[in-house]
PDB file of C-alpha atoms in Angstrom:
ATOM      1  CA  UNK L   1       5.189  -3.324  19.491  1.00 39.00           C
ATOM      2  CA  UNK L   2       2.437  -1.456  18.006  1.00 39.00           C
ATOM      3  CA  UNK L   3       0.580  -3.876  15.991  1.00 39.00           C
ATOM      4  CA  UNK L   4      -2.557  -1.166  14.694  1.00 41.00           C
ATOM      5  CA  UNK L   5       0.538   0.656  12.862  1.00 39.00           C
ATOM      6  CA  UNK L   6       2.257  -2.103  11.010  1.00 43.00           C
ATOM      7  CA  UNK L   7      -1.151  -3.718   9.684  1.00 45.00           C
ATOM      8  CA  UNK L   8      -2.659  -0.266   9.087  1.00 47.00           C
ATOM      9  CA  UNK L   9      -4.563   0.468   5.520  1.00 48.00           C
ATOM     10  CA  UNK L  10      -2.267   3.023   3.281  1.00 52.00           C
ATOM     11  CA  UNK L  11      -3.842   6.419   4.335  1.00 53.00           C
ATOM     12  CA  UNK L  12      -5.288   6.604   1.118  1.00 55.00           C
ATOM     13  CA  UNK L  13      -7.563   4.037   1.804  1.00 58.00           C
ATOM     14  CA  UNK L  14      -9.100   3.865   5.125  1.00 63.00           C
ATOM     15  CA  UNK L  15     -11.843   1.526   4.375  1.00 73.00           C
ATOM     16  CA  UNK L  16      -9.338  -1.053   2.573  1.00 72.00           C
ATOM     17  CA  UNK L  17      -8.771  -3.885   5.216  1.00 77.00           C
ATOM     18  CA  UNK L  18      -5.326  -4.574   6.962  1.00 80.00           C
ATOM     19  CA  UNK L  19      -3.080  -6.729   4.089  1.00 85.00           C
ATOM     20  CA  UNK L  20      -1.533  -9.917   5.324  1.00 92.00           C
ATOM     21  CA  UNK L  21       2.407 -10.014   4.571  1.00 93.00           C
ATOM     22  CA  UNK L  22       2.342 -12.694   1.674  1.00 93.00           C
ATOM     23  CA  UNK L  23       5.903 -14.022   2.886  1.00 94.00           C
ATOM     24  CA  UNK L  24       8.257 -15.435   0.568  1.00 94.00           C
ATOM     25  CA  UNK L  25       8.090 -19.883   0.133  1.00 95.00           C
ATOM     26  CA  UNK L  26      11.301 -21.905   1.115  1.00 96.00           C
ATOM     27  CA  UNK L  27      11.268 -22.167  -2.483  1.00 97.00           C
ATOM     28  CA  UNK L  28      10.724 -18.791  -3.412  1.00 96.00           C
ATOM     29  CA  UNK L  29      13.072 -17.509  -1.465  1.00 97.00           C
ATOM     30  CA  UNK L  30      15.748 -20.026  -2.764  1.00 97.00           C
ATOM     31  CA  UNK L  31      14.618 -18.751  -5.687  1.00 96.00           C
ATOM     32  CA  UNK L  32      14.828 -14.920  -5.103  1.00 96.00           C
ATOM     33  CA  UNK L  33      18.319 -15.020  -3.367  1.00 97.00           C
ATOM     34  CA  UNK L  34      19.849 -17.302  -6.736  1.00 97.00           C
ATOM     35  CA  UNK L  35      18.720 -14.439  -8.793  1.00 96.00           C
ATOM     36  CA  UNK L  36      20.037 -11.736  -6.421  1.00 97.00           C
ATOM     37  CA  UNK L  37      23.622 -13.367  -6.451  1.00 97.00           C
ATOM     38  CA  UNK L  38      23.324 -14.075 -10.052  1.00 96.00           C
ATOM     39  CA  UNK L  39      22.508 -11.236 -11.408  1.00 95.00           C
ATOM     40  CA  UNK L  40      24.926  -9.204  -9.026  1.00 96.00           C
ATOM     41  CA  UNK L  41      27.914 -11.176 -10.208  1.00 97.00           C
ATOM     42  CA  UNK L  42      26.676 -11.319 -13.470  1.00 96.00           C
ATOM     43  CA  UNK L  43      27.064  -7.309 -13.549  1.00 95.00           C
ATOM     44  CA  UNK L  44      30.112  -7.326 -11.617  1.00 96.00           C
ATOM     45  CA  UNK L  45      32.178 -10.111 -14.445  1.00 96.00           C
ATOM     46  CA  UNK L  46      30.604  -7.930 -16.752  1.00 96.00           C
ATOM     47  CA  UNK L  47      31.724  -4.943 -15.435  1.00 96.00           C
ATOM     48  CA  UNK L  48      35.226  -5.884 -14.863  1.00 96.00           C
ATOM     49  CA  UNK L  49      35.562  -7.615 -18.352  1.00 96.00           C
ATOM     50  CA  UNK L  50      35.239  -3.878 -19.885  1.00 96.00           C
ATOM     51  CA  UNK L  51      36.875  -2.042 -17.829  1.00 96.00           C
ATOM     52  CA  UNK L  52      39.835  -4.287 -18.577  1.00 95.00           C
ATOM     53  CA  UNK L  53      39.687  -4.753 -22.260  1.00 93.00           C
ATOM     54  CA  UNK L  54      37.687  -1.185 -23.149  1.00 93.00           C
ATOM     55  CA  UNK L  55      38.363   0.831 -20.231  1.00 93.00           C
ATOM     56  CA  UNK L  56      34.610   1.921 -19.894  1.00 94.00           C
ATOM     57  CA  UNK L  57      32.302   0.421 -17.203  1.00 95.00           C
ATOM     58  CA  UNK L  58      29.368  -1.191 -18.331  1.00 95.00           C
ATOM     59  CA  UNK L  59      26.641   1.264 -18.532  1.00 95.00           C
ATOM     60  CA  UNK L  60      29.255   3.425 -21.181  1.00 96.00           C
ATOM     61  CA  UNK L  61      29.067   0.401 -23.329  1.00 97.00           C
ATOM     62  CA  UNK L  62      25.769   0.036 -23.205  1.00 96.00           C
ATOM     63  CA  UNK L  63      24.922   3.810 -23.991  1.00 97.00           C
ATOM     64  CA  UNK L  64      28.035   3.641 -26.841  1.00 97.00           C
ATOM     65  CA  UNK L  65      25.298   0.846 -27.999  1.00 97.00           C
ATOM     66  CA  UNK L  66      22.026   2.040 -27.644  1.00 97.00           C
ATOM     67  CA  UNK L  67      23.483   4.923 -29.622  1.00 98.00           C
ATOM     68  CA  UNK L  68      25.093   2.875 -32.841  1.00 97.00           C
ATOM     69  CA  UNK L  69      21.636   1.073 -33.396  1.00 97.00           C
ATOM     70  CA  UNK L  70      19.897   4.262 -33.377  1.00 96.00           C
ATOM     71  CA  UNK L  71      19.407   6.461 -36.668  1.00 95.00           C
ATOM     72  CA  UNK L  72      22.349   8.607 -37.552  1.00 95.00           C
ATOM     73  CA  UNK L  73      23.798   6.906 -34.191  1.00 97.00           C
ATOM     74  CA  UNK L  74      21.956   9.939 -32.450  1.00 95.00           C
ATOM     75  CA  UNK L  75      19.386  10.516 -29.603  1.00 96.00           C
ATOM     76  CA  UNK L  76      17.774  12.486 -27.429  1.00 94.00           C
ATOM     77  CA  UNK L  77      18.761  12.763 -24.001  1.00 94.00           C
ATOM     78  CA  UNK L  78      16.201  12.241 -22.394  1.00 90.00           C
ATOM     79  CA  UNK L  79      15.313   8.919 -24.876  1.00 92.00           C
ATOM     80  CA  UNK L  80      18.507   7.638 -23.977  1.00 95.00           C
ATOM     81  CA  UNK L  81      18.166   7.872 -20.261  1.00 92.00           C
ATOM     82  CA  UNK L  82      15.150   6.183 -20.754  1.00 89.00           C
ATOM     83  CA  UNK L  83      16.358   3.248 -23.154  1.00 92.00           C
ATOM     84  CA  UNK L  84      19.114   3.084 -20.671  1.00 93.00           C
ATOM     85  CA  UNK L  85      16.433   2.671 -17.206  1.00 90.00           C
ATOM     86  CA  UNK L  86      19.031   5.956 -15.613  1.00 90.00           C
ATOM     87  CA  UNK L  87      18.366   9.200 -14.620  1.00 89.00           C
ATOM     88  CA  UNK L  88      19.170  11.822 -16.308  1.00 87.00           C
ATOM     89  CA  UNK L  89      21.343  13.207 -14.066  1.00 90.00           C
ATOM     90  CA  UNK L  90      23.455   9.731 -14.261  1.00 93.00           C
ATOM     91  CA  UNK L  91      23.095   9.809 -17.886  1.00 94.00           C
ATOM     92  CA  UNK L  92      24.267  13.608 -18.119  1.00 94.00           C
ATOM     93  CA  UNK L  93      27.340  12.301 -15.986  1.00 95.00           C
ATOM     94  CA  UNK L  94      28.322   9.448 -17.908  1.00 96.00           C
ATOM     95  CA  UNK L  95      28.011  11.499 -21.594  1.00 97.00           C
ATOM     96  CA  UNK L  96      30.354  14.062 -20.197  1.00 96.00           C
ATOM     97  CA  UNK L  97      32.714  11.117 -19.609  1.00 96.00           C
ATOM     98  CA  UNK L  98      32.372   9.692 -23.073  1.00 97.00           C
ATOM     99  CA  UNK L  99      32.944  13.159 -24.411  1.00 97.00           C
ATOM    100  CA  UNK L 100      35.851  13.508 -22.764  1.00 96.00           C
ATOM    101  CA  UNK L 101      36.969   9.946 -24.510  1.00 95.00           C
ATOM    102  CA  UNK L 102      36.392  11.681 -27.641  1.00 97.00           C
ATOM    103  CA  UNK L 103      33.741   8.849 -28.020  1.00 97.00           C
ATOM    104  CA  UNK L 104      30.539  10.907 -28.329  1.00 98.00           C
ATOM    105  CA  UNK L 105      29.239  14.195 -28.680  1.00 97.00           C
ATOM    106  CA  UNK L 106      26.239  16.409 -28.116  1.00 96.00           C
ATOM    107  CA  UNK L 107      24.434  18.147 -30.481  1.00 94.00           C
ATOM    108  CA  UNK L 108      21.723  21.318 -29.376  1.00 92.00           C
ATOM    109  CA  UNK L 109      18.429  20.341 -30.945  1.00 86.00           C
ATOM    110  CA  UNK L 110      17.312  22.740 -32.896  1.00 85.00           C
ATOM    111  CA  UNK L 111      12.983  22.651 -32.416  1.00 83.00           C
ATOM    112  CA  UNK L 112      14.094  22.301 -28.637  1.00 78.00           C
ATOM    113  CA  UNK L 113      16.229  24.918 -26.823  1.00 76.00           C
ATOM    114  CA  UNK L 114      16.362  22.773 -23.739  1.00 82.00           C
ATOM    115  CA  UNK L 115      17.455  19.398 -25.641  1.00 86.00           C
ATOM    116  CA  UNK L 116      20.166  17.789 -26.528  1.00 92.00           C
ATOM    117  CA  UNK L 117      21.318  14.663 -28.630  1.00 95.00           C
ATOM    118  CA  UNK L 118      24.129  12.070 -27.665  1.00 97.00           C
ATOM    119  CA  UNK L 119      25.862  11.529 -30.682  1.00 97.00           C
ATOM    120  CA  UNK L 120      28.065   8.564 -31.176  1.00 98.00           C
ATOM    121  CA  UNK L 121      31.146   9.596 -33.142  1.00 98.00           C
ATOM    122  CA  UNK L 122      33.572   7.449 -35.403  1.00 97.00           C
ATOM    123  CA  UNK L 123      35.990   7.035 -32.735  1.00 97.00           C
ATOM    124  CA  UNK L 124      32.820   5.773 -30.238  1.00 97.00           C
ATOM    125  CA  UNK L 125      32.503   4.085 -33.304  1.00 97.00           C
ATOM    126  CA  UNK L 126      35.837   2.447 -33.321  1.00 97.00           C
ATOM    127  CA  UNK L 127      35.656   1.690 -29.758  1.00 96.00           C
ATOM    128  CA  UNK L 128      32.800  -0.211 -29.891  1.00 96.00           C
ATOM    129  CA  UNK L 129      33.474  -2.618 -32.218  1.00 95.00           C
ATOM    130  CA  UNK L 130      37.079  -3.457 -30.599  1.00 96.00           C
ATOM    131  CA  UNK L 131      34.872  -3.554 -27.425  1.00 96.00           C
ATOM    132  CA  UNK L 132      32.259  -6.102 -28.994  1.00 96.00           C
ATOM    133  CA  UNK L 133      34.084  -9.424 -29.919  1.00 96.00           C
ATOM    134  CA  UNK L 134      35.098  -9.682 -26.360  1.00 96.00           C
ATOM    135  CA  UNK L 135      31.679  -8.455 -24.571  1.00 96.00           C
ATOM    136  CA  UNK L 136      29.922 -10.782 -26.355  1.00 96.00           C
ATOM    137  CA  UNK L 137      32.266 -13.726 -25.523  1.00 97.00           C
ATOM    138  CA  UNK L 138      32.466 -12.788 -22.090  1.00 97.00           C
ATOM    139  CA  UNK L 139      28.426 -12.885 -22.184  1.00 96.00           C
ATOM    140  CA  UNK L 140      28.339 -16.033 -23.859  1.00 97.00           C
ATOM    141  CA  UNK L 141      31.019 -17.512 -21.859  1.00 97.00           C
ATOM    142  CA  UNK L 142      28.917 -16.416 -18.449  1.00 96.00           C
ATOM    143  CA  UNK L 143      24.954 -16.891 -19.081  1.00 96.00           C
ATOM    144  CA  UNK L 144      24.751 -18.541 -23.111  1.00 97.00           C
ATOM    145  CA  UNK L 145      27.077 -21.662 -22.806  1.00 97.00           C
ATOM    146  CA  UNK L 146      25.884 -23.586 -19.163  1.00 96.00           C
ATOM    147  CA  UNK L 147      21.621 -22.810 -20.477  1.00 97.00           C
ATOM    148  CA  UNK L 148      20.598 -25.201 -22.843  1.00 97.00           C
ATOM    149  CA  UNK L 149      18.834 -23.567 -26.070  1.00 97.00           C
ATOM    150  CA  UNK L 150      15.163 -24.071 -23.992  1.00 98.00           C
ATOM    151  CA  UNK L 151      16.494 -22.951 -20.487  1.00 97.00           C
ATOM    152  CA  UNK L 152      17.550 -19.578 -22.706  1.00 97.00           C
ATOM    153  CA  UNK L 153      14.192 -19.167 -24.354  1.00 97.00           C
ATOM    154  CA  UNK L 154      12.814 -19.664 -20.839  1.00 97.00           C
ATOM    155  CA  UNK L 155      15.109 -17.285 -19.551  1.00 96.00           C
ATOM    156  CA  UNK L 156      14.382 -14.462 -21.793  1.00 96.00           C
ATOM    157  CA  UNK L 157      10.140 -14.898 -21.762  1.00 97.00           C
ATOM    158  CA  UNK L 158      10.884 -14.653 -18.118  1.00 96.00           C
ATOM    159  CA  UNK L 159      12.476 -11.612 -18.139  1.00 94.00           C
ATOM    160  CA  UNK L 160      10.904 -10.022 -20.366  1.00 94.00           C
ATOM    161  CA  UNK L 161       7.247 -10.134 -17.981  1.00 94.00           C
ATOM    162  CA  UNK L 162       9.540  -9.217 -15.094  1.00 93.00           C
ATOM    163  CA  UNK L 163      10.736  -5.716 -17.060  1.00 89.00           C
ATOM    164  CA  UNK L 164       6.818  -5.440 -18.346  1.00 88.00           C
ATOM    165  CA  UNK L 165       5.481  -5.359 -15.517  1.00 86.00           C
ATOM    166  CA  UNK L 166       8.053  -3.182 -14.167  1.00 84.00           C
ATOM    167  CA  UNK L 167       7.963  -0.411 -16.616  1.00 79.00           C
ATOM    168  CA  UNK L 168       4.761   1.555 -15.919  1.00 71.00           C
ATOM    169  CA  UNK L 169       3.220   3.144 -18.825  1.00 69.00           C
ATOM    170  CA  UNK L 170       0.642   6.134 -17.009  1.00 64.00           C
ATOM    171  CA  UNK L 171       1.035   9.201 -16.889  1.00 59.00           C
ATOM    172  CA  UNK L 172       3.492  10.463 -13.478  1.00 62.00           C
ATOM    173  CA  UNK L 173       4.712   6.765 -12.605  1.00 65.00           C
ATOM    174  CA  UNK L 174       7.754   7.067 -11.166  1.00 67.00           C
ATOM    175  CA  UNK L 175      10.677   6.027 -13.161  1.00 68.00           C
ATOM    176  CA  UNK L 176      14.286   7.535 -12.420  1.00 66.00           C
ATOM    177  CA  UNK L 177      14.883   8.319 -15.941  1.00 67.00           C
ATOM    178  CA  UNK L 178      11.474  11.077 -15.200  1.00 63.00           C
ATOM    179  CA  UNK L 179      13.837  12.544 -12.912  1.00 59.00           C
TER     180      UNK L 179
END
């Protein structure tokens, strides 16, 4: 094995020295690998839990939301593939499917040739809150009722520095909803 080209500087900096691998802790990767599975049956009950009561997969839902709490229950595209952490392409995929429900709409915009607005109609409308009651019992149900009311305040200050720090705010960071 090669050991000058795993420990190598980034090309971008020759003069930085080689970085040490700062592997995970027993701990830490006890840790790493509870969140992993958590989080990936977490989506997965969630997922399921629409599909049979709303028909929609998860990310609909959460566009049908992200659309009712905005004003006139209208965005831009390209906001809403950003509120949503998708690409645009995803995001152009999954509106078509919601049109085709009848559950949203777009609208040209009219200072921007190029945009376009999602618009959440009254039957998206509808569909959401028959959704809601059992979304938010099936979220309760899986992550709400076995925290106690600290371990959720923990929880959420937690996650909330984890999606900070993930969410680059310069200019050309590379974010799939850019794309």
């Amino acid at each position: 094995m090669n050991t000058a080209s795993t420990s190598a500087p980034p090309a971008s900096d020759a003069t930085a020295p080689p970085r040490e691998t700062r592997w995970l802790t027993a701990e830490e990767q006890q840790v790493w690998r509870s969140y992993i599975e958590a989080t990936t049956l977490l989506w997965d009950h969630m997922d399921r839990q629409l599909q049979r009561d709303a028909g929609m997969p998860h990310i609909y839902y959460g566009l049908l939301v992200k659309l009712a709490e905005s004003p006139h229950r209208r965005l831009r595209m390209t906001e809403l593939a950003m509120l949503a952490k998708i690409t645009r392409s995803r995001l152009s995929h999954a509106i078509a499917r919601l049109e085709k429900s009848g559950w949203v709409r777009r609208e040209d915009c009219p200072d921007d040739k190029r945009g376009q607005f999602a618009v959440l109609t009254e039957a998206g409308m509808a569909m959401l809150g028959e959704a809601a009651p059992g979304h938010v019992e099936a979220v309760r149900q899986a992550v709400f009722d076995r925290l106690t009311p600290e371990q959720q305040k923990a929880l959420g200050e937690i996650m909330l520095i984890v999606a900070k720090g993930l969410q680059p705010s310069e200019a050309g960071a590379d974010l799939p909803w850019l794309r």
